[in-house]
Coordinates of N, CA, C and O in Angstrom, one line a residue:
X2 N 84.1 -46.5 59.5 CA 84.1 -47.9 59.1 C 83.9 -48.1 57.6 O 83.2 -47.3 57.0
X3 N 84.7 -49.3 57.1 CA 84.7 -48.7 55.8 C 83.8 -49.4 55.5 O 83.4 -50.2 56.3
X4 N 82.9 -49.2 53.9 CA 81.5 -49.9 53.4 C 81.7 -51.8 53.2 O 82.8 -52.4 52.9
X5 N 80.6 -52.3 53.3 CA 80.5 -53.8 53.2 C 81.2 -54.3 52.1 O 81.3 -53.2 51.5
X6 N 81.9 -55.3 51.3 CA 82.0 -55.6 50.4 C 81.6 -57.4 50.4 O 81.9 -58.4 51.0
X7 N 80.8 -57.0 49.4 CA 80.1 -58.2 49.2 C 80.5 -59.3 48.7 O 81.3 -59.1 47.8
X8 N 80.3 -60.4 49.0 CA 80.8 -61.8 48.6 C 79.9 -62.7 47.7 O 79.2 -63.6 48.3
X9 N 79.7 -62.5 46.0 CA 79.3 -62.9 45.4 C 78.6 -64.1 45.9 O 77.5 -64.2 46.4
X10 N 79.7 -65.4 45.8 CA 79.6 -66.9 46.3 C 77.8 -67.0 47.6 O 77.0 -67.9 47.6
X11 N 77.6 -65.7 48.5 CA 76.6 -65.8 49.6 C 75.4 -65.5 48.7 O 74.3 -65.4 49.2
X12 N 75.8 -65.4 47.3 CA 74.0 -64.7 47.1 C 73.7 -65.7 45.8 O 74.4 -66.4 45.2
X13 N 72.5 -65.6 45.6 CA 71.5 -66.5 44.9 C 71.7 -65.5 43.5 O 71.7 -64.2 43.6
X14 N 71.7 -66.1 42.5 CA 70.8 -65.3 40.8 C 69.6 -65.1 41.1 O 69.0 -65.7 42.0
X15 N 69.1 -64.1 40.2 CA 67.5 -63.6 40.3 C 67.3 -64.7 39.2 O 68.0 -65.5 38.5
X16 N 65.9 -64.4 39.2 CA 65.5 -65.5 38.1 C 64.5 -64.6 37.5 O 63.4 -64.9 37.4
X17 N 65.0 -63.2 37.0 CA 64.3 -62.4 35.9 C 64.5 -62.7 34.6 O 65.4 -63.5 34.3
X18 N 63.8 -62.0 33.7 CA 64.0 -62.0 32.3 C 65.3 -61.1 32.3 O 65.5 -60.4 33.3
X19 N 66.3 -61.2 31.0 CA 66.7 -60.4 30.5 C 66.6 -59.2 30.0 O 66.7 -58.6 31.0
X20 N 66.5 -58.4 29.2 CA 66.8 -57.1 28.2 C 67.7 -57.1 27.5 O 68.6 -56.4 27.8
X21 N 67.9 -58.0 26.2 CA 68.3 -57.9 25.3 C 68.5 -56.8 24.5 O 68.2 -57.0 23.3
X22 N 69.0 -55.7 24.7 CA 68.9 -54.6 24.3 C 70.4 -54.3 23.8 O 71.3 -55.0 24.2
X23 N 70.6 -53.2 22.7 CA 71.8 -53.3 22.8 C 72.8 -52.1 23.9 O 72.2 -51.1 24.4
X24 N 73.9 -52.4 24.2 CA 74.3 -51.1 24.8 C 74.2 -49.6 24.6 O 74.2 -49.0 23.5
X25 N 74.0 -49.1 26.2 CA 73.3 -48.3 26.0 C 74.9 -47.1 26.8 O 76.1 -47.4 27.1
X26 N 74.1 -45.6 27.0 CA 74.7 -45.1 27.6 C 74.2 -44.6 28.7 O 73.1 -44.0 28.5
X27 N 74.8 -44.7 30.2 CA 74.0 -44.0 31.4 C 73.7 -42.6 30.7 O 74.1 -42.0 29.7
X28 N 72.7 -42.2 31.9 CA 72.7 -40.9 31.6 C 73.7 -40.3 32.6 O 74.2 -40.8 33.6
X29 N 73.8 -38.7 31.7 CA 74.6 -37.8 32.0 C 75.8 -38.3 32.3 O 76.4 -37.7 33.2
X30 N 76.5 -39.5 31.6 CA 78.0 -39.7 31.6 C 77.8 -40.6 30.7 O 76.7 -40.8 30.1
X31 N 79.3 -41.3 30.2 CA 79.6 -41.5 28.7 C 79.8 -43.3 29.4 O 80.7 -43.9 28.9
X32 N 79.1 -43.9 30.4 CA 79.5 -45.2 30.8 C 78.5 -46.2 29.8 O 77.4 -45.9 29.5
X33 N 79.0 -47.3 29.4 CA 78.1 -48.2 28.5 C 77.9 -49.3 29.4 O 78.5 -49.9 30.3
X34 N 76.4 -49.5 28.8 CA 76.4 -50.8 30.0 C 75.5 -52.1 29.1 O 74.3 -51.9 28.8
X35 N 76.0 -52.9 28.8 CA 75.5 -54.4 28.7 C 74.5 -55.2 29.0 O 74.8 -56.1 29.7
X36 N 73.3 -55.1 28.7 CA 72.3 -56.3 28.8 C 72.4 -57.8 28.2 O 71.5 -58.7 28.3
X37 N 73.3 -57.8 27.7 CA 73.3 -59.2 26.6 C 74.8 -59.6 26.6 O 75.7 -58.8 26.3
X38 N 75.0 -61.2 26.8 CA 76.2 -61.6 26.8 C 77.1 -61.4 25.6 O 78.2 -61.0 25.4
X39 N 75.9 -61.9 24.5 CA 76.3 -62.2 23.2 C 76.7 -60.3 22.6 O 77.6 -60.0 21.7
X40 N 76.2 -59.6 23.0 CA 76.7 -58.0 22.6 C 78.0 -57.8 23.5 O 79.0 -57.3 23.0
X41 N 78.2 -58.2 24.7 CA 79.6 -58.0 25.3 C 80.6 -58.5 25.0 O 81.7 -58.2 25.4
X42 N 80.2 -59.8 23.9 CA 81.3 -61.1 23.7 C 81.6 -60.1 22.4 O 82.8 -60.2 22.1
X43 N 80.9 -59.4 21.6 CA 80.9 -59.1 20.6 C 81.9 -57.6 20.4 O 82.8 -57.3 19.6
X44 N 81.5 -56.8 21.7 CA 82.4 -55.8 21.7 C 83.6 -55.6 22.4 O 84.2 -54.6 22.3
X45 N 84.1 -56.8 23.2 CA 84.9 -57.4 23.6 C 85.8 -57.6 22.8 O 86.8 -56.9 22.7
X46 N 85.6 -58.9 21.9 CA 86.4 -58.8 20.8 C 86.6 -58.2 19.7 O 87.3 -58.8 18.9
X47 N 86.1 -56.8 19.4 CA 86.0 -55.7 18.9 C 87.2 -55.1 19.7 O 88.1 -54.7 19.0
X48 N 87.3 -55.0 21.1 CA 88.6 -54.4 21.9 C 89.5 -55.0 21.6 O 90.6 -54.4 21.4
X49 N 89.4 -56.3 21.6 CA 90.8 -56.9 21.6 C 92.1 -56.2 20.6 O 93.3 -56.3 20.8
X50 N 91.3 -55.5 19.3 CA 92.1 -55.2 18.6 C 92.4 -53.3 18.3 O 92.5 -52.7 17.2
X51 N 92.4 -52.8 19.5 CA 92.2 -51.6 20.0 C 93.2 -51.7 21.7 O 93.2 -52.4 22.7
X52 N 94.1 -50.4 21.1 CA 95.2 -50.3 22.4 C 94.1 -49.7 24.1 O 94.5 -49.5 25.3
X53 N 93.0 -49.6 23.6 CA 92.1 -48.6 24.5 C 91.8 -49.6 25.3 O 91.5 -50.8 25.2
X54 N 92.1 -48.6 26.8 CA 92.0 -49.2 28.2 C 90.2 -49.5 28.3 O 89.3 -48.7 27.8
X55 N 89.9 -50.6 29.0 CA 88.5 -50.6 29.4 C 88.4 -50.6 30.5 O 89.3 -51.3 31.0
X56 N 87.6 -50.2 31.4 CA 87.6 -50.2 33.0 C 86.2 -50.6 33.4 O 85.2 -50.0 33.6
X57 N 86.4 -52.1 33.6 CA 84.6 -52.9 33.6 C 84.3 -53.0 35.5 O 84.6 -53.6 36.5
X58 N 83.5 -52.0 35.0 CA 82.3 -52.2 36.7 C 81.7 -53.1 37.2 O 80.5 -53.1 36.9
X59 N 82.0 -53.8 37.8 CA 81.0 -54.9 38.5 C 80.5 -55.0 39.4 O 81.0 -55.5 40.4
X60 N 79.1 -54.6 39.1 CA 77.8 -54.0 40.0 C 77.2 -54.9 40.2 O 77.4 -56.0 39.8
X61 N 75.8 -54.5 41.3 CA 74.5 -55.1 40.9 C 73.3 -54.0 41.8 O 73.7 -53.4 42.7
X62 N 72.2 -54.0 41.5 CA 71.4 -53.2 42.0 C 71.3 -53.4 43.7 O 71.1 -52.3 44.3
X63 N 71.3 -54.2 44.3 CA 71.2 -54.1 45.8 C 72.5 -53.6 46.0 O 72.3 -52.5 46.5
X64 N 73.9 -53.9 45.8 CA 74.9 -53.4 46.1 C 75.4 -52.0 46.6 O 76.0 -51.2 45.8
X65 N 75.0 -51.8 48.3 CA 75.4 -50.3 48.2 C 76.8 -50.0 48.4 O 76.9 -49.1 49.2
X66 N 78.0 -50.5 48.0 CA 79.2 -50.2 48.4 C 79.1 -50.1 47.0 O 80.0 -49.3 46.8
X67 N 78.6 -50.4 45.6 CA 78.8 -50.2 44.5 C 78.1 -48.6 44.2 O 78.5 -47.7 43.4
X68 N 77.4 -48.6 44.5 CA 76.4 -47.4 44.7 C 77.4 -46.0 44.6 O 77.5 -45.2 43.6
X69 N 78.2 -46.0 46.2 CA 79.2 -45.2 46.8 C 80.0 -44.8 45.4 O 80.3 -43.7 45.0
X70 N 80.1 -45.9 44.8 CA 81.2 -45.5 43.8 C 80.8 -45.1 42.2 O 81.6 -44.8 41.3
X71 N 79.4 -45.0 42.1 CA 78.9 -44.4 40.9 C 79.4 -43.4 40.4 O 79.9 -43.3 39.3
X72 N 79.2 -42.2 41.4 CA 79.1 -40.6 41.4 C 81.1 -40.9 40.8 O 81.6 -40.3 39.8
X73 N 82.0 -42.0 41.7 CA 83.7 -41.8 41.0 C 83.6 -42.0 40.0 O 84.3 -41.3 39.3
X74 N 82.7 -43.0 39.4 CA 82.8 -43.3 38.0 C 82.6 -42.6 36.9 O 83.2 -42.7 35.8
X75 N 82.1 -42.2 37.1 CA 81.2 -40.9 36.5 C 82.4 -39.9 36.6 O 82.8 -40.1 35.4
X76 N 82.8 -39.4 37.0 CA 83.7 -38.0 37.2 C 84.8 -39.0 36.8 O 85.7 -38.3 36.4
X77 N 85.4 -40.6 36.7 CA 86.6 -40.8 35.9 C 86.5 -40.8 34.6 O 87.5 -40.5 33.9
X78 N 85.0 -41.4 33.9 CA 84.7 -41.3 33.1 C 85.0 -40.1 31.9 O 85.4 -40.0 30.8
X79 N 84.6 -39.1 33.1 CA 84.3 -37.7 32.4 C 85.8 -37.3 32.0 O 86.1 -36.8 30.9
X80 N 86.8 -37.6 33.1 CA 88.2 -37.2 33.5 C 89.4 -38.1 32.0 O 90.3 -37.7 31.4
X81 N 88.9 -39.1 32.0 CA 89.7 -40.2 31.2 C 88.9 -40.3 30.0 O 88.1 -41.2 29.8
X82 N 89.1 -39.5 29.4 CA 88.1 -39.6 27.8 C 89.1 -40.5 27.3 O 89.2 -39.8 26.3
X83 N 90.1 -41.4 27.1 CA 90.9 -42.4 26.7 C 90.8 -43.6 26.9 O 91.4 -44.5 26.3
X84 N 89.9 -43.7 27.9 CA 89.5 -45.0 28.2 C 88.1 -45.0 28.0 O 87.6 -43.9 27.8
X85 N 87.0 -46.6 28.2 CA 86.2 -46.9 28.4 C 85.8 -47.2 29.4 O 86.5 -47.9 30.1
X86 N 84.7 -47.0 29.7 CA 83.9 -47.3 30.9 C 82.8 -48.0 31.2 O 81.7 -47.5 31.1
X87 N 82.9 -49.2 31.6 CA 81.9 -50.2 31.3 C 80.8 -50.7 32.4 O 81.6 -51.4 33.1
X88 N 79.8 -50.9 32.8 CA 78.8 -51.1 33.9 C 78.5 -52.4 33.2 O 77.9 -52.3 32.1
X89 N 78.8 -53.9 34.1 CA 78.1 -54.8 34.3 C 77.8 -55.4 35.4 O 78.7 -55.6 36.3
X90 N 76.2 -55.9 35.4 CA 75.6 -55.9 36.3 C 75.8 -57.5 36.6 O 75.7 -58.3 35.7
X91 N 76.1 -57.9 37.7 CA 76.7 -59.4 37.4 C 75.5 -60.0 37.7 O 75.7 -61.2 37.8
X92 N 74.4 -59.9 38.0 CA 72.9 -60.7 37.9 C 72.6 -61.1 36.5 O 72.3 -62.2 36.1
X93 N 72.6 -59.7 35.6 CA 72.2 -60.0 34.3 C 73.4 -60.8 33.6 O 73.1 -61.9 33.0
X94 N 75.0 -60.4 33.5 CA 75.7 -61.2 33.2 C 76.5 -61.5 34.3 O 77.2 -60.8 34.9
X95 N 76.2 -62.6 34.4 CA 76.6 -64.1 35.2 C 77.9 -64.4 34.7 O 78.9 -64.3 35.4
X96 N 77.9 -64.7 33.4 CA 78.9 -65.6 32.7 C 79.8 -64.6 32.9 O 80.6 -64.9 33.8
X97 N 79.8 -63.2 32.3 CA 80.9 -63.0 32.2 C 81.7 -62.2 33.4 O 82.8 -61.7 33.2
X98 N 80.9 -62.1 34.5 CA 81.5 -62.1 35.8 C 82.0 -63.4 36.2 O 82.7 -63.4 37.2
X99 N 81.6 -64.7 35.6 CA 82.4 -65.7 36.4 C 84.2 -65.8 35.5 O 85.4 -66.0 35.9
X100 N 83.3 -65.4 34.0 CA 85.0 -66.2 33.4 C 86.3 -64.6 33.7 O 87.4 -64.5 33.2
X101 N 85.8 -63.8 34.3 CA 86.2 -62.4 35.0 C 86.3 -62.9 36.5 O 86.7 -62.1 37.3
X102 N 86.2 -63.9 36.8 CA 86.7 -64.1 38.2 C 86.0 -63.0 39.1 O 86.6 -62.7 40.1
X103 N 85.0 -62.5 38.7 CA 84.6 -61.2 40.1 C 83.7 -62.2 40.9 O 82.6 -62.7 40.5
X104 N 84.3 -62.3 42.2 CA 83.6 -63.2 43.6 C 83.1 -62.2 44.3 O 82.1 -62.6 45.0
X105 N 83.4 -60.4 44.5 CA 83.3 -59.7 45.3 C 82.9 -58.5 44.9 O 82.9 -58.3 43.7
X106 N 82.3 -57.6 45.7 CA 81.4 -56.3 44.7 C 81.9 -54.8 46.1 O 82.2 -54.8 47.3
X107 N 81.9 -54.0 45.3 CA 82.2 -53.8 43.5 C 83.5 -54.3 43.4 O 84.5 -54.1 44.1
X108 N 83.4 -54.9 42.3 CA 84.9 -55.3 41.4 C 85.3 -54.1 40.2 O 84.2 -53.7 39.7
X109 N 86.3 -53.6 39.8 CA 86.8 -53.1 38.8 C 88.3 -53.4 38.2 O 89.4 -53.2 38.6
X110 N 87.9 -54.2 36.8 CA 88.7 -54.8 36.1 C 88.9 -53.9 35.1 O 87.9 -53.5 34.5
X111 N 90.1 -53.6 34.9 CA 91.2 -53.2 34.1 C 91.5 -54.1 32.9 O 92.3 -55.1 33.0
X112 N 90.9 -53.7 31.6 CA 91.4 -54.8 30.7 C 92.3 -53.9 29.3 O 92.0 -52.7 29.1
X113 N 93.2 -54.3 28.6 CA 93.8 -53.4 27.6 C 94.2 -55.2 26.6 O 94.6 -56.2 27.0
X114 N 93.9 -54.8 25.2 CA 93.6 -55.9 24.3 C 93.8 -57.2 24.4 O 94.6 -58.0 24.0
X115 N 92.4 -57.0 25.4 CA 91.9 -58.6 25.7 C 92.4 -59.3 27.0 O 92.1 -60.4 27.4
X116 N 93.3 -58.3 27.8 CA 94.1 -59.3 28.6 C 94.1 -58.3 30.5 O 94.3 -57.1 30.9
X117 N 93.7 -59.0 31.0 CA 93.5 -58.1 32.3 C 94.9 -57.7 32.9 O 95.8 -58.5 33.0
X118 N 95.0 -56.4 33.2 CA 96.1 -55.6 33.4 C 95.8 -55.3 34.9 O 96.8 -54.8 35.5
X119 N 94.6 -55.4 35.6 CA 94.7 -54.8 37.3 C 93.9 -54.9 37.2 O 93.3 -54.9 36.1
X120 N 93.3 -55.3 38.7 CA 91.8 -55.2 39.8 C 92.3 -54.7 40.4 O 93.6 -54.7 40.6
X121 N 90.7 -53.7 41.2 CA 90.8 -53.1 42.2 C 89.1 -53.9 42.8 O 88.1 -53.8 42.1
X122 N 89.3 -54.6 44.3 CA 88.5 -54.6 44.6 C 87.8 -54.0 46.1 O 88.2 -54.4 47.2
X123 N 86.6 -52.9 46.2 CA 86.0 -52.4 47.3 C 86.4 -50.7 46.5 O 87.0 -50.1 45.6
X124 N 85.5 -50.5 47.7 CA 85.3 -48.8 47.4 C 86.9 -48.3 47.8 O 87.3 -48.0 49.0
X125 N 87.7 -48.4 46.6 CA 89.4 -47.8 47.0 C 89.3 -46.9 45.7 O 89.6 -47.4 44.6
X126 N 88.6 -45.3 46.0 CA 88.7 -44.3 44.8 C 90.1 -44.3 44.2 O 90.4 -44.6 43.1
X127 N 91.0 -43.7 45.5 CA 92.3 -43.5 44.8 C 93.2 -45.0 44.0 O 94.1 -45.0 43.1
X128 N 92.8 -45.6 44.5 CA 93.5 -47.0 44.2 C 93.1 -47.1 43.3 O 94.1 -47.3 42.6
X129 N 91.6 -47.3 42.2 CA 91.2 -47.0 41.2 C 92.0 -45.4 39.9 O 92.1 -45.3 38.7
X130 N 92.3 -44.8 40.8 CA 92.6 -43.6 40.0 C 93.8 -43.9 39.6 O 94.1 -43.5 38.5
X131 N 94.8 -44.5 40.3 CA 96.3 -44.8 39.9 C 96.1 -45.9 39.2 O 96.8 -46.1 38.2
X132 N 95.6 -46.4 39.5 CA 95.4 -48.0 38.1 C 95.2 -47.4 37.2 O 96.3 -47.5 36.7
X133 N 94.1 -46.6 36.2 CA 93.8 -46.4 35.7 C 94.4 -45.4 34.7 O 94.4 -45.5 33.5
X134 N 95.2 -44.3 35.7 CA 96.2 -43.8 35.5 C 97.5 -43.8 34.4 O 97.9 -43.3 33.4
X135 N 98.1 -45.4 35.9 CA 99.5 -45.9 35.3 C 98.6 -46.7 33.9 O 99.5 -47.1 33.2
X136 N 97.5 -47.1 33.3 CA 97.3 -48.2 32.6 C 97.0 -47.2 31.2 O 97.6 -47.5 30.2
X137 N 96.6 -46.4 31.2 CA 95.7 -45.4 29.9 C 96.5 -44.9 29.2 O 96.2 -44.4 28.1
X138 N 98.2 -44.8 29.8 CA 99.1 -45.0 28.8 C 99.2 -45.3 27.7 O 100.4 -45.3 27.2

């Protein structure tokens, strides 16, 4: 049976503090991830002017169908040194999973300067790998 995928719209925001931090890098893979809107808006439009594919994760810590798909990320990461690979967590940014339209988890948005080129949404490794693929062109 395949894993749950979750429906944004059913769940509540936490009401934690932030981490204003700047991006960082997971460990033992090259994935960046976002604590702060105002640093994603910033390196965002930093991409816009850059042919380089971005491939934005949209997680959140309870999420175990996002979970499932860490360990792929990681190994496309490692695989696609041409692209970026991005982890946001849509608790901490809200905003920019909504103006990203992600209702559903895990989401993976395909963006190339500025402009969304493919979603893939739910644990679909291979469907992720051909997107990413045909896009890194």
């Amino acid at each position: 049976m395949p894993p749950t995928i979750y429906n944004l719209k059913s769940f509540s925001r936490s009401s934690g503090s932030f981490n204003y931090s700047t991006p960082k890098t997971d460990s033992n893979s090259n994935l960046l991830t976002f604590h702060s809107t105002d640093k994603w808006n910033a390196h965002f439009k930093a991409a816009k002017e850059t042919n380089k594919l971005m491939v934005l994760d949209f997680t959140a810590t309870w999420c175990g169908p996002c979970k499932l798909m860490d360990p792929v990320l990681q190994d496309f990461s490692a695989k696609y040194t041409d692209a970026e690979f991005i982890k946001i967590d849509v608790e901490e940014l809200n905003e920019v999973s909504q103006a990203l339209q992600v209702y559903q988890l895990p989401t993976f948005v395909l963006v190339k300067k500025g402009k969304v080129v493919d979603r893939v949404v739910g644990v679909k490794k291979e469907e992720l790998k051909r997107s990413i693929a045909n896009h890194i062109k």
